[in-house]
Amino acid sequence: MIEEKFDAIVVGAGPSGNAAAYTMAREGLNVLQIERGEYSGSKNVQGAILYADALEKIIPDFREDAPLERHVIEQRMWMMDDKSHTGAHYRSEDFNEEKPNRYTILRAQFDKWFSSKVREAGALVLFETTVTELVKDLSGQVIGVRTDRQGSPIMANVVILAEGVNGLVGQRSGLRDEVSPDSVALAVKEMHFLPRETIEARFNLTGNEGVVIEAMGTITRGMTGTGFLYTNEESISVGIGCIVSDFAESDVTPNELLEAFKNHPSIKPLLAGSECKEYAAHLIPEGGYRAIPRLTGPGWIVVGDAGQFVNAVHREGSNLAMTTGRVAAETVVALTRKREPMTAAALKDYEKRLEQTFVMKDLKKYQGIPALLHARKGAFFGAYPRLVSQAMQTWFRVDGTDKKSKEQAIYRNFRETRTLWGMLGDAFNLVRAWR
Amino acid sequence: MAEEKKPAPPAAGGRANTKKELPEHFKAYKHVWVAVEIEHGQVHPVSYELLGEGRKLADKRGVELAAVVMGDDRASLEDAAVACFEYGADCVYLAQDPALAHYRNETATRVLTDIVNTYKPEILLLGATNLGRDLAGSVATTLLTGLTADCTELAIDEEGSLAATRPTFGGSLLCTIFTLNFRPQMATVRPRVLAMPEREAGRTGRIVEFAPGLVEDDIVTKVLDFIADRDSDKAQLPYADIVVAGGLGLGSAENFQLIRELAGVLGAEYGGSRPLVQKGWITSDRQIGQTGKTIRPKLYIAAGISGAIQHRVGVEGADVIVAINTDPNAPIFEFAHLGIVADAVTLLPALSQAFARRLRVNRLAS
Amino acid sequence: MHIVVCIKQVPDSAQIRVHPVTNTIMRQGVPTIINPYDLFALEEALRLKERFGATVTVLTMGPPTAADSLRKALTFGADRAVLLTDRYFAGSDTLATSFALSMALRKIAADFGAPEIIFTGKQTIDGDTAQVGPGIAKRLDYNQLTYVSRIVETDLDAGTIRVERRAEGGIQVLQTRLPVLVTMLEATNEMRRGSIENALIAARAPVVTWNATDVGIEDLTKCGLRGSPTIVKKVFAPTARTEKAVIVDADGSADAKAQALVEAIFARAPTVEHELNEQAAHHYV
Ligand SMILES: Cc1cc2nc3c(=O)[nH]c(=O)nc-3n(C[C@H](O)[C@H](O)[C@H](O)COP(=O)(O)OP(=O)(O)OC[C@H]3O[C@@H](n4cnc5c(N)ncnc54)[C@H](O)[C@@H]3O)c2cc1C
Ligand SMILES: Cc1cc2nc3c(=O)[nH]c(=O)nc-3n(C[C@H](O)[C@H](O)[C@H](O)COP(=O)(O)OP(=O)(O)OC[C@H]3O[C@@H](n4cnc5c(N)ncnc54)[C@H](O)[C@@H]3O)c2cc1C
Ligand SMILES: Nc1ncnc2c1ncn2[C@@H]1O[C@H](COP(=O)(O)O)[C@@H](O)[C@H]1O
């Protein structure tokens, strides 16, 4: 029997769980964190973008020892059809600042580093241990967790569920519904190793500068989704993801999409000669504001992907995860200091605090977009990219046709494929959803 | 950078030991030696393989090749000495003592270090068998010298030092290791990595007797029993002439029976890739490759094996490698001599029959 | 009874990459694991702990991050973890490693009681030498039992241990006196999963951390690169063979394919066919 009662138990050691455990432990709370992987990040191989601001609010001097790959100085947005891409690139020397704003990271290393900070802050961290269910008292108050290891349950005043997108513990304990297939994307990605000199030459980089490419278009074969490519120090992360319910309706597998994406004439030369070492598939919650489940209850709080906190339009996730983790922790710290019980009403304070952050503001702002993109996926991920490509080709190819005829041809092409009203409608809806 | 960096040496003195500066007292060390492995009166063939290689090294250095034989039974020691001469040794150090009846680390280490300290070889080679590795580790530590384990290639460099090449990081890389400033330079080599030399009947040399002077009562470790493998169903892979092996491509433990059947037809040994051991389809003594057995058969048939580098290093010495794989791009086709793109599960039974038919026809014809 | 298990943290060599240009090892992102062979040693120690109420200490020499492996060993049920770490140990070969570990073992003996049994794994998957165990035994003047497949009997009163050892061509049954160093063969047992209580204790347990001075090493030239008689001069990738397999191309049934393959094999290896005929002749007379 374990006599001890913890101030808080955190389920999961991803960015949200680490942020929560770190914040509470640093404030002197007796924190237990439980992660099913062999170490923090072990289930989360490969590259990602780290947004500095959210981490800075937790560990201000993280740049001193965090394993960062490259800071991003250039963003490429590509609209692709099967043979071409039309791109907008933004590159600025301003991003070569003293405290860069975005970095590429390898999650396995980054999470491990974050986890070591959690331990240094004084939290107890258990690995290779899966939380199987929440323990409740007769009144329904969550008072602890049970794990897959032999032995008794472990008690705590509050349980923070940072278990990631599936939210299985929450589900099994009846706190939430199953995640709906049309509000999660399945992303597959690979790491391709290349010597750093090759990467720097290929992407026009020096030192630790990095590039991000985000792509949409026919690469997802009409499904709602995007492709991406990031440069790491000695590797390139490349991946593609689409909404799960779209995959279910289509006969294309995620793997086939990725193979096709890698072999796209615009991507292939960037990866040439590389050695692929890792492949992973993972879910991303993309339902946005409308898919957010219940976030608090008696003795429990949900943070990170488990709460659907991802801004799919801007491809932000880990920053929302860290921010929600931190805010939840601050709520618990405040209640603990005041010796207040962790009732449903008291924990509501977490949601109030969240309203004041960019997390809720952004998700609210974009709440219409996921549904819109999904409803009009044929246009956004098929017709429009093709039209843009054709227009570009007509425009740039010099073949004796006069420019005026070219303009008309482009215009006609657009009108034939999409009625003017349909296009205006899409544009209008997109703007409205964006506002 | 995440590359392997040799860390800078700590203090003054720098990387002195990467240059050859052989201390005076080591200059008397001369000749190439092989510590011969004798168990139950039998010389392990790896010792002959080492003599073959040792001969080349000794000739390159212009020195003698010697063998050390240790045991209790005069007759078998003398037989071993004769064989050593015929396989190329110029000299045999012969240590006979009742306490050397069975291999024991304690006695063998004592005797071998004593002989080394008395007669001072510059190179000392052992088989990378369980016995050889057990002994080499203790002897090297006692002598405080360098030992390179599991070598795949031995050579003498321009400065006359032993260049010992071995796989590292699971076979994905090779490295060449030197023991420049200590003597003897020690190395172990696995059975079947080196070719068996020709035996030159009638070749002789001189025998140097060495009296170990062991006292059984002083020796704390006792051999109580020996359970020979021939009494159990243990694999004899390294010296088999034909080996048939299966990999994950077979799909299931049941299908491994097809490998056993083909082996039965050919009178062959059978084995498999590492995942099969991990899955429990075969026992670990049948694993072929880097962390399993090195084989050097005349014919090796691999069915449903991808040919990962760790597997490859264990089979490359085979005279003819035949690969059966459904994937025409499987790496095994890069080093096999003959290949067929086919489903092993359907091909293997047909292959067993085809072999059986052919051999039957041959027999009737003769 | 006190048992020490030497474990090493190794890169998971299944995931090692070789830099295509410089032929150096790229460790970036390569996860580390406890050397798999050492887990058999640890499990054997934990079984003895259960039988005799022994204390189990795990020892590793490595970088500070090797503490992760020690903590994991504690989760399985070890009682104490010792990390030997110092930049002077960098570049150690087996002789220098066994020296450093033997000094740490002397201090363990002085501080926590002399171990009756020291366990090591059969070998590591990165160094792959199987030399460190025998090296430690020699330096500490312990009796040495390598490639042990089974511990038959441990008699603490008589101070003896009896084991089965994998030898060439068979199993040796050996008996010797304690203290002893045992290197454990693989697949001899199955690692347990610690209880939640063990996991909590492990998460809290401090890792005793010593440097070279702490374990009484005065002569630093015996450590690391300088204390290593072997020198790695060259690292290179195996050369690819240029000639590829001759693909036997046969259409139709499995029988047709098999027939074509048999012919191709015997055309390539006529002596094999000849010998098989000889054997067959022997068989059937
Ligand atoms: C392909 C892909 C690319 C992405 N790229 C970016 C990017 O570039 N930038 C960005 O900001 N975001 C990105 N995201 C999103 C980002 O990864 C997530 O938003 C973030 O990881 C969420 O953190 P989390 O802590 O909530 O969940 P997770 O990181 O999923 O962590 C949950 C943890 O809980 C553990 N766990 C689960 N159940 C249990 C249990 N029962 N018991 C114990 N432990 C348990 C899991 O093992 C896991 O470690 C990307 C996501 C994907 C899939
Ligand atoms: C430190 C270390 C040491 C190792 N040591 C060894 C070792 O000693 N020995 C060893 O073997 N491995 C070793 N390995 C493992 C090695 O890296 C490979 O994982 C292993 O050899 C792969 O085994 P496999 O070819 O059976 O399986 P796979 O790699 O899965 O290959 C199966 C093959 O079967 C083919 N196939 C599938 N279906 C069929 C069919 N119906 N008919 C015919 N072909 C089919 C497939 O195309 C594929 O090529 C080691 C690894 C490490 C890290
Ligand atoms: N750095 C180390 N720390 C602790 N134990 C080690 C270390 N290196 C080797 N060992 C032990 O020695 C055994 C043999 O290692 P090796 O000689 O490298 O194959 C391993 O299985 C470990 O038990």
mmCIF file with all atom_site columns, N, CA, C and O and ligand atoms in Angstrom, chain B residues 247-249 273-275 287-292 304-306 308 310-311 325-327 342-344, chain C residues 13-14, ligand 2:
data_model
loop_
_atom_site.group_PDB
_atom_site.id
_atom_site.type_symbol
_atom_site.label_atom_id
_atom_site.label_alt_id
_atom_site.label_comp_id
_atom_site.label_asym_id
_atom_site.label_entity_id
_atom_site.label_seq_id
_atom_site.pdbx_PDB_ins_code
_atom_site.Cartn_x
_atom_site.Cartn_y
_atom_site.Cartn_z
_atom_site.occupancy
_atom_site.B_iso_or_equiv
_atom_site.pdbx_formal_charge
_atom_site.auth_seq_id
_atom_site.auth_comp_id
_atom_site.auth_asym_id
_atom_site.auth_atom_id
_atom_site.pdbx_PDB_model_num
ATOM   1   N N   . GLY B 1 247 ? 14.339 -16.841 -42.827 1.00 0.00 ? 247 GLY B N   1
ATOM   2   C CA  . GLY B 1 247 ? 14.180 -15.556 -42.152 1.00 0.00 ? 247 GLY B CA  1
ATOM   3   C C   . GLY B 1 247 ? 12.713 -15.241 -41.949 1.00 0.00 ? 247 GLY B C   1
ATOM   4   O O   . GLY B 1 247 ? 11.842 -16.100 -42.175 1.00 0.00 ? 247 GLY B O   1
ATOM   5   N N   . LEU B 1 248 ? 12.473 -14.018 -41.563 1.00 0.00 ? 248 LEU B N   1
ATOM   6   C CA  . LEU B 1 248 ? 11.102 -13.592 -41.263 1.00 0.00 ? 248 LEU B CA  1
ATOM   7   C C   . LEU B 1 248 ? 10.155 -13.780 -42.449 1.00 0.00 ? 248 LEU B C   1
ATOM   8   O O   . LEU B 1 248 ? 8.960  -13.912 -42.269 1.00 0.00 ? 248 LEU B O   1
ATOM   9   N N   . GLY B 1 249 ? 10.730 -13.781 -43.651 1.00 0.00 ? 249 GLY B N   1
ATOM   10  C CA  . GLY B 1 249 ? 9.916  -13.935 -44.849 1.00 0.00 ? 249 GLY B CA  1
ATOM   11  C C   . GLY B 1 249 ? 9.146  -15.238 -44.889 1.00 0.00 ? 249 GLY B C   1
ATOM   12  O O   . GLY B 1 249 ? 8.210  -15.384 -45.669 1.00 0.00 ? 249 GLY B O   1
ATOM   13  N N   . SER B 1 273 ? 17.855 -16.225 -39.271 1.00 0.00 ? 273 SER B N   1
ATOM   14  C CA  . SER B 1 273 ? 18.251 -14.861 -38.925 1.00 0.00 ? 273 SER B CA  1
ATOM   15  C C   . SER B 1 273 ? 17.839 -14.572 -37.478 1.00 0.00 ? 273 SER B C   1
ATOM   16  O O   . SER B 1 273 ? 17.080 -15.323 -36.871 1.00 0.00 ? 273 SER B O   1
ATOM   17  N N   . ARG B 1 274 ? 18.324 -13.471 -36.974 1.00 0.00 ? 274 ARG B N   1
ATOM   18  C CA  . ARG B 1 274 ? 18.119 -13.184 -35.558 1.00 0.00 ? 274 ARG B CA  1
ATOM   19  C C   . ARG B 1 274 ? 16.660 -13.046 -35.131 1.00 0.00 ? 274 ARG B C   1
ATOM   20  O O   . ARG B 1 274 ? 16.287 -13.525 -34.053 1.00 0.00 ? 274 ARG B O   1
ATOM   21  N N   . PRO B 1 275 ? 15.831 -12.388 -35.942 1.00 0.00 ? 275 PRO B N   1
ATOM   22  C CA  . PRO B 1 275 ? 14.442 -12.257 -35.471 1.00 0.00 ? 275 PRO B CA  1
ATOM   23  C C   . PRO B 1 275 ? 13.787 -13.596 -35.158 1.00 0.00 ? 275 PRO B C   1
ATOM   24  O O   . PRO B 1 275 ? 12.930 -13.675 -34.284 1.00 0.00 ? 275 PRO B O   1
ATOM   25  N N   . GLN B 1 287 ? 21.365 -19.230 -34.641 1.00 0.00 ? 287 GLN B N   1
ATOM   26  C CA  . GLN B 1 287 ? 21.374 -17.902 -35.245 1.00 0.00 ? 287 GLN B CA  1
ATOM   27  C C   . GLN B 1 287 ? 22.653 -17.694 -36.052 1.00 0.00 ? 287 GLN B C   1
ATOM   28  O O   . GLN B 1 287 ? 23.752 -17.973 -35.578 1.00 0.00 ? 287 GLN B O   1
ATOM   29  N N   . ILE B 1 288 ? 22.485 -17.194 -37.258 1.00 0.00 ? 288 ILE B N   1
ATOM   30  C CA  . ILE B 1 288 ? 23.628 -16.963 -38.135 1.00 0.00 ? 288 ILE B CA  1
ATOM   31  C C   . ILE B 1 288 ? 23.852 -15.470 -38.275 1.00 0.00 ? 288 ILE B C   1
ATOM   32  O O   . ILE B 1 288 ? 22.896 -14.726 -38.514 1.00 0.00 ? 288 ILE B O   1
ATOM   33  N N   . GLY B 1 289 ? 25.098 -15.042 -38.130 1.00 0.00 ? 289 GLY B N   1
ATOM   34  C CA  . GLY B 1 289 ? 25.397 -13.622 -38.338 1.00 0.00 ? 289 GLY B CA  1
ATOM   35  C C   . GLY B 1 289 ? 26.288 -13.033 -37.268 1.00 0.00 ? 289 GLY B C   1
ATOM   36  O O   . GLY B 1 289 ? 26.855 -13.753 -36.441 1.00 0.00 ? 289 GLY B O   1
ATOM   37  N N   . GLN B 1 290 ? 26.338 -11.728 -37.303 1.00 0.00 ? 290 GLN B N   1
ATOM   38  C CA  . GLN B 1 290 ? 27.199 -10.945 -36.412 1.00 0.00 ? 290 GLN B CA  1
ATOM   39  C C   . GLN B 1 290 ? 27.173 -11.401 -34.963 1.00 0.00 ? 290 GLN B C   1
ATOM   40  O O   . GLN B 1 290 ? 28.200 -11.623 -34.353 1.00 0.00 ? 290 GLN B O   1
ATOM   41  N N   . THR B 1 291 ? 25.978 -11.539 -34.399 1.00 0.00 ? 291 THR B N   1
ATOM   42  C CA  . THR B 1 291 ? 25.898 -11.950 -33.008 1.00 0.00 ? 291 THR B CA  1
ATOM   43  C C   . THR B 1 291 ? 25.536 -13.431 -32.901 1.00 0.00 ? 291 THR B C   1
ATOM   44  O O   . THR B 1 291 ? 25.263 -13.926 -31.828 1.00 0.00 ? 291 THR B O   1
ATOM   45  N N   . GLY B 1 292 ? 25.534 -14.104 -34.010 1.00 0.00 ? 292 GLY B N   1
ATOM   46  C CA  . GLY B 1 292 ? 25.303 -15.546 -34.011 1.00 0.00 ? 292 GLY B CA  1
ATOM   47  C C   . GLY B 1 292 ? 26.546 -16.241 -34.526 1.00 0.00 ? 292 GLY B C   1
ATOM   48  O O   . GLY B 1 292 ? 27.658 -15.848 -34.214 1.00 0.00 ? 292 GLY B O   1
ATOM   49  N N   . GLY B 1 304 ? 13.825 -16.137 -47.556 1.00 0.00 ? 304 GLY B N   1
ATOM   50  C CA  . GLY B 1 304 ? 13.072 -15.136 -46.788 1.00 0.00 ? 304 GLY B CA  1
ATOM   51  C C   . GLY B 1 304 ? 13.939 -14.359 -45.822 1.00 0.00 ? 304 GLY B C   1
ATOM   52  O O   . GLY B 1 304 ? 13.478 -13.940 -44.767 1.00 0.00 ? 304 GLY B O   1
ATOM   53  N N   . ILE B 1 305 ? 15.204 -14.177 -46.202 1.00 0.00 ? 305 ILE B N   1
ATOM   54  C CA  . ILE B 1 305 ? 16.119 -13.379 -45.382 1.00 0.00 ? 305 ILE B CA  1
ATOM   55  C C   . ILE B 1 305 ? 16.485 -12.135 -46.186 1.00 0.00 ? 305 ILE B C   1
ATOM   56  O O   . ILE B 1 305 ? 16.861 -12.232 -47.355 1.00 0.00 ? 305 ILE B O   1
ATOM   57  N N   . SER B 1 306 ? 16.364 -10.966 -45.543 1.00 0.00 ? 306 SER B N   1
ATOM   58  C CA  . SER B 1 306 ? 16.577 -9.723  -46.297 1.00 0.00 ? 306 SER B CA  1
ATOM   59  C C   . SER B 1 306 ? 18.053 -9.476  -46.588 1.00 0.00 ? 306 SER B C   1
ATOM   60  O O   . SER B 1 306 ? 18.390 -8.833  -47.574 1.00 0.00 ? 306 SER B O   1
ATOM   61  N N   . ALA B 1 308 ? 20.408 -8.202  -44.098 1.00 0.00 ? 308 ALA B N   1
ATOM   62  C CA  . ALA B 1 308 ? 20.933 -7.062  -43.345 1.00 0.00 ? 308 ALA B CA  1
ATOM   63  C C   . ALA B 1 308 ? 22.431 -7.270  -43.111 1.00 0.00 ? 308 ALA B C   1
ATOM   64  O O   . ALA B 1 308 ? 22.900 -8.409  -43.073 1.00 0.00 ? 308 ALA B O   1
ATOM   65  N N   . GLN B 1 310 ? 24.222 -7.237  -40.601 1.00 0.00 ? 310 GLN B N   1
ATOM   66  C CA  . GLN B 1 310 ? 24.599 -8.125  -39.492 1.00 0.00 ? 310 GLN B CA  1
ATOM   67  C C   . GLN B 1 310 ? 24.470 -9.599  -39.885 1.00 0.00 ? 310 GLN B C   1
ATOM   68  O O   . GLN B 1 310 ? 25.147 -10.442 -39.328 1.00 0.00 ? 310 GLN B O   1
ATOM   69  N N   . HIS B 1 311 ? 23.593 -9.865  -40.799 1.00 0.00 ? 311 HIS B N   1
ATOM   70  C CA  . HIS B 1 311 ? 23.476 -11.242 -41.273 1.00 0.00 ? 311 HIS B CA  1
ATOM   71  C C   . HIS B 1 311 ? 24.584 -11.522 -42.289 1.00 0.00 ? 311 HIS B C   1
ATOM   72  O O   . HIS B 1 311 ? 25.250 -12.549 -42.241 1.00 0.00 ? 311 HIS B O   1
ATOM   73  N N   . ASN B 1 325 ? 13.884 -14.860 -52.374 1.00 0.00 ? 325 ASN B N   1
ATOM   74  C CA  . ASN B 1 325 ? 13.220 -13.710 -51.771 1.00 0.00 ? 325 ASN B CA  1
ATOM   75  C C   . ASN B 1 325 ? 12.182 -13.158 -52.733 1.00 0.00 ? 325 ASN B C   1
ATOM   76  O O   . ASN B 1 325 ? 12.398 -13.146 -53.935 1.00 0.00 ? 325 ASN B O   1
ATOM   77  N N   . THR B 1 326 ? 11.067 -12.682 -52.194 1.00 0.00 ? 326 THR B N   1
ATOM   78  C CA  . THR B 1 326 ? 10.016 -12.135 -53.058 1.00 0.00 ? 326 THR B CA  1
ATOM   79  C C   . THR B 1 326 ? 10.344 -10.724 -53.533 1.00 0.00 ? 326 THR B C   1
ATOM   80  O O   . THR B 1 326 ? 9.749  -10.244 -54.487 1.00 0.00 ? 326 THR B O   1
ATOM   81  N N   . ASP B 1 327 ? 11.257 -10.076 -52.819 1.00 0.00 ? 327 ASP B N   1
ATOM   82  C CA  . ASP B 1 327 ? 11.558 -8.684  -53.149 1.00 0.00 ? 327 ASP B CA  1
ATOM   83  C C   . ASP B 1 327 ? 12.832 -8.608  -53.986 1.00 0.00 ? 327 ASP B C   1
ATOM   84  O O   . ASP B 1 327 ? 13.921 -8.866  -53.486 1.00 0.00 ? 327 ASP B O   1
ATOM   85  N N   . ALA B 1 342 ? 11.059 -15.392 -55.669 1.00 0.00 ? 342 ALA B N   1
ATOM   86  C CA  . ALA B 1 342 ? 9.951  -16.330 -55.542 1.00 0.00 ? 342 ALA B CA  1
ATOM   87  C C   . ALA B 1 342 ? 9.499  -16.418 -54.094 1.00 0.00 ? 342 ALA B C   1
ATOM   88  O O   . ALA B 1 342 ? 10.233 -16.058 -53.181 1.00 0.00 ? 342 ALA B O   1
ATOM   89  N N   . ASP B 1 343 ? 8.288  -16.903 -53.930 1.00 0.00 ? 343 ASP B N   1
ATOM   90  C CA  . ASP B 1 343 ? 7.729  -17.098 -52.592 1.00 0.00 ? 343 ASP B CA  1
ATOM   91  C C   . ASP B 1 343 ? 8.348  -18.363 -51.980 1.00 0.00 ? 343 ASP B C   1
ATOM   92  O O   . ASP B 1 343 ? 8.148  -19.466 -52.490 1.00 0.00 ? 343 ASP B O   1
ATOM   93  N N   . ALA B 1 344 ? 9.087  -18.176 -50.922 1.00 0.00 ? 344 ALA B N   1
ATOM   94  C CA  . ALA B 1 344 ? 9.802  -19.298 -50.322 1.00 0.00 ? 344 ALA B CA  1
ATOM   95  C C   . ALA B 1 344 ? 8.846  -20.389 -49.855 1.00 0.00 ? 344 ALA B C   1
ATOM   96  O O   . ALA B 1 344 ? 9.166  -21.579 -49.899 1.00 0.00 ? 344 ALA B O   1
ATOM   97  N N   . SER C 2 13  ? 21.969 -0.246  -31.416 1.00 0.00 ? 13  SER C N   1
ATOM   98  C CA  . SER C 2 13  ? 22.759 -0.298  -32.649 1.00 0.00 ? 13  SER C CA  1
ATOM   99  C C   . SER C 2 13  ? 21.906 -0.593  -33.864 1.00 0.00 ? 13  SER C C   1
ATOM   100 O O   . SER C 2 13  ? 22.320 -0.386  -34.987 1.00 0.00 ? 13  SER C O   1
ATOM   101 N N   . ALA C 2 14  ? 20.658 -1.024  -33.615 1.00 0.00 ? 14  ALA C N   1
ATOM   102 C CA  . ALA C 2 14  ? 19.772 -1.211  -34.757 1.00 0.00 ? 14  ALA C CA  1
ATOM   103 C C   . ALA C 2 14  ? 19.511 0.137   -35.423 1.00 0.00 ? 14  ALA C C   1
ATOM   104 O O   . ALA C 2 14  ? 19.103 0.197   -36.569 1.00 0.00 ? 14  ALA C O   1
HETATM 105 C C1  . LIG D 3 .   ? 23.614 -5.530  -32.762 1.00 0.00 ? 2   LIG D C1  1
HETATM 106 C C2  . LIG D 3 .   ? 22.843 -6.329  -33.766 1.00 0.00 ? 2   LIG D C2  1
HETATM 107 C C3  . LIG D 3 .   ? 23.231 -7.604  -34.041 1.00 0.00 ? 2   LIG D C3  1
HETATM 108 C C4  . LIG D 3 .   ? 22.542 -8.380  -34.974 1.00 0.00 ? 2   LIG D C4  1
HETATM 109 N N1  . LIG D 3 .   ? 22.971 -9.631  -35.220 1.00 0.00 ? 2   LIG D N1  1
HETATM 110 C C5  . LIG D 3 .   ? 22.323 -10.353 -36.150 1.00 0.00 ? 2   LIG D C5  1
HETATM 111 C C6  . LIG D 3 .   ? 22.754 -11.676 -36.460 1.00 0.00 ? 2   LIG D C6  1
HETATM 112 O O1  . LIG D 3 .   ? 23.721 -12.194 -35.880 1.00 0.00 ? 2   LIG D O1  1
HETATM 113 N N2  . LIG D 3 .   ? 22.099 -12.351 -37.405 1.00 0.00 ? 2   LIG D N2  1
HETATM 114 C C7  . LIG D 3 .   ? 21.017 -11.838 -38.066 1.00 0.00 ? 2   LIG D C7  1
HETATM 115 O O2  . LIG D 3 .   ? 20.464 -12.504 -38.946 1.00 0.00 ? 2   LIG D O2  1
HETATM 116 N N3  . LIG D 3 .   ? 20.576 -10.615 -37.778 1.00 0.00 ? 2   LIG D N3  1
HETATM 117 C C8  . LIG D 3 .   ? 21.197 -9.875  -36.830 1.00 0.00 ? 2   LIG D C8  1
HETATM 118 N N4  . LIG D 3 .   ? 20.728 -8.638  -36.537 1.00 0.00 ? 2   LIG D N4  1
HETATM 119 C C9  . LIG D 3 .   ? 19.429 -8.231  -37.097 1.00 0.00 ? 2   LIG D C9  1
HETATM 120 C C10 . LIG D 3 .   ? 19.531 -7.713  -38.517 1.00 0.00 ? 2   LIG D C10 1
HETATM 121 O O3  . LIG D 3 .   ? 19.814 -6.327  -38.468 1.00 0.00 ? 2   LIG D O3  1
HETATM 122 C C11 . LIG D 3 .   ? 18.190 -7.901  -39.241 1.00 0.00 ? 2   LIG D C11 1
HETATM 123 O O4  . LIG D 3 .   ? 17.161 -7.307  -38.482 1.00 0.00 ? 2   LIG D O4  1
HETATM 124 C C12 . LIG D 3 .   ? 17.821 -9.360  -39.482 1.00 0.00 ? 2   LIG D C12 1
HETATM 125 O O5  . LIG D 3 .   ? 18.899 -10.052 -40.061 1.00 0.00 ? 2   LIG D O5  1
HETATM 126 C C13 . LIG D 3 .   ? 16.615 -9.402  -40.402 1.00 0.00 ? 2   LIG D C13 1
HETATM 127 O O6  . LIG D 3 .   ? 16.115 -10.725 -40.467 1.00 0.00 ? 2   LIG D O6  1
HETATM 128 P P1  . LIG D 3 .   ? 15.269 -11.237 -41.690 1.00 0.00 ? 2   LIG D P1  1
HETATM 129 O O7  . LIG D 3 .   ? 16.047 -11.039 -42.932 1.00 0.00 ? 2   LIG D O7  1
HETATM 130 O O8  . LIG D 3 .   ? 14.840 -12.615 -41.353 1.00 0.00 ? 2   LIG D O8  1
HETATM 131 O O9  . LIG D 3 .   ? 13.953 -10.342 -41.654 1.00 0.00 ? 2   LIG D O9  1
HETATM 132 P P2  . LIG D 3 .   ? 13.500 -9.129  -42.574 1.00 0.00 ? 2   LIG D P2  1
HETATM 133 O O10 . LIG D 3 .   ? 14.533 -8.088  -42.598 1.00 0.00 ? 2   LIG D O10 1
HETATM 134 O O11 . LIG D 3 .   ? 12.139 -8.766  -42.097 1.00 0.00 ? 2   LIG D O11 1
HETATM 135 O O12 . LIG D 3 .   ? 13.420 -9.733  -44.023 1.00 0.00 ? 2   LIG D O12 1
HETATM 136 C C14 . LIG D 3 .   ? 12.488 -10.667 -44.477 1.00 0.00 ? 2   LIG D C14 1
HETATM 137 C C15 . LIG D 3 .   ? 12.741 -10.882 -45.952 1.00 0.00 ? 2   LIG D C15 1
HETATM 138 O O13 . LIG D 3 .   ? 11.895 -11.898 -46.448 1.00 0.00 ? 2   LIG D O13 1
HETATM 139 C C16 . LIG D 3 .   ? 11.372 -11.516 -47.698 1.00 0.00 ? 2   LIG D C16 1
HETATM 140 N N5  . LIG D 3 .   ? 10.103 -12.215 -47.859 1.00 0.00 ? 2   LIG D N5  1
HETATM 141 C C17 . LIG D 3 .   ? 8.887  -11.906 -47.353 1.00 0.00 ? 2   LIG D C17 1
HETATM 142 N N6  . LIG D 3 .   ? 7.975  -12.843 -47.666 1.00 0.00 ? 2   LIG D N6  1
HETATM 143 C C18 . LIG D 3 .   ? 8.632  -13.783 -48.391 1.00 0.00 ? 2   LIG D C18 1
HETATM 144 C C19 . LIG D 3 .   ? 8.244  -14.995 -48.989 1.00 0.00 ? 2   LIG D C19 1
HETATM 145 N N7  . LIG D 3 .   ? 6.984  -15.467 -48.897 1.00 0.00 ? 2   LIG D N7  1
HETATM 146 N N8  . LIG D 3 .   ? 9.151  -15.704 -49.679 1.00 0.00 ? 2   LIG D N8  1
HETATM 147 C C20 . LIG D 3 .   ? 10.447 -15.249 -49.769 1.00 0.00 ? 2   LIG D C20 1
HETATM 148 N N9  . LIG D 3 .   ? 10.866 -14.101 -49.211 1.00 0.00 ? 2   LIG D N9  1
HETATM 149 C C21 . LIG D 3 .   ? 9.979  -13.391 -48.520 1.00 0.00 ? 2   LIG D C21 1
HETATM 150 C C22 . LIG D 3 .   ? 11.250 -10.031 -47.623 1.00 0.00 ? 2   LIG D C22 1
HETATM 151 O O14 . LIG D 3 .   ? 11.291 -9.459  -48.926 1.00 0.00 ? 2   LIG D O14 1
HETATM 152 C C23 . LIG D 3 .   ? 12.493 -9.646  -46.794 1.00 0.00 ? 2   LIG D C23 1
HETATM 153 O O15 . LIG D 3 .   ? 13.606 -9.418  -47.629 1.00 0.00 ? 2   LIG D O15 1
HETATM 154 C C24 . LIG D 3 .   ? 21.410 -7.856  -35.626 1.00 0.00 ? 2   LIG D C24 1
HETATM 155 C C25 . LIG D 3 .   ? 21.011 -6.562  -35.348 1.00 0.00 ? 2   LIG D C25 1
HETATM 156 C C26 . LIG D 3 .   ? 21.707 -5.794  -34.439 1.00 0.00 ? 2   LIG D C26 1
HETATM 157 C C27 . LIG D 3 .   ? 21.267 -4.409  -34.179 1.00 0.00 ? 2   LIG D C27 1
#
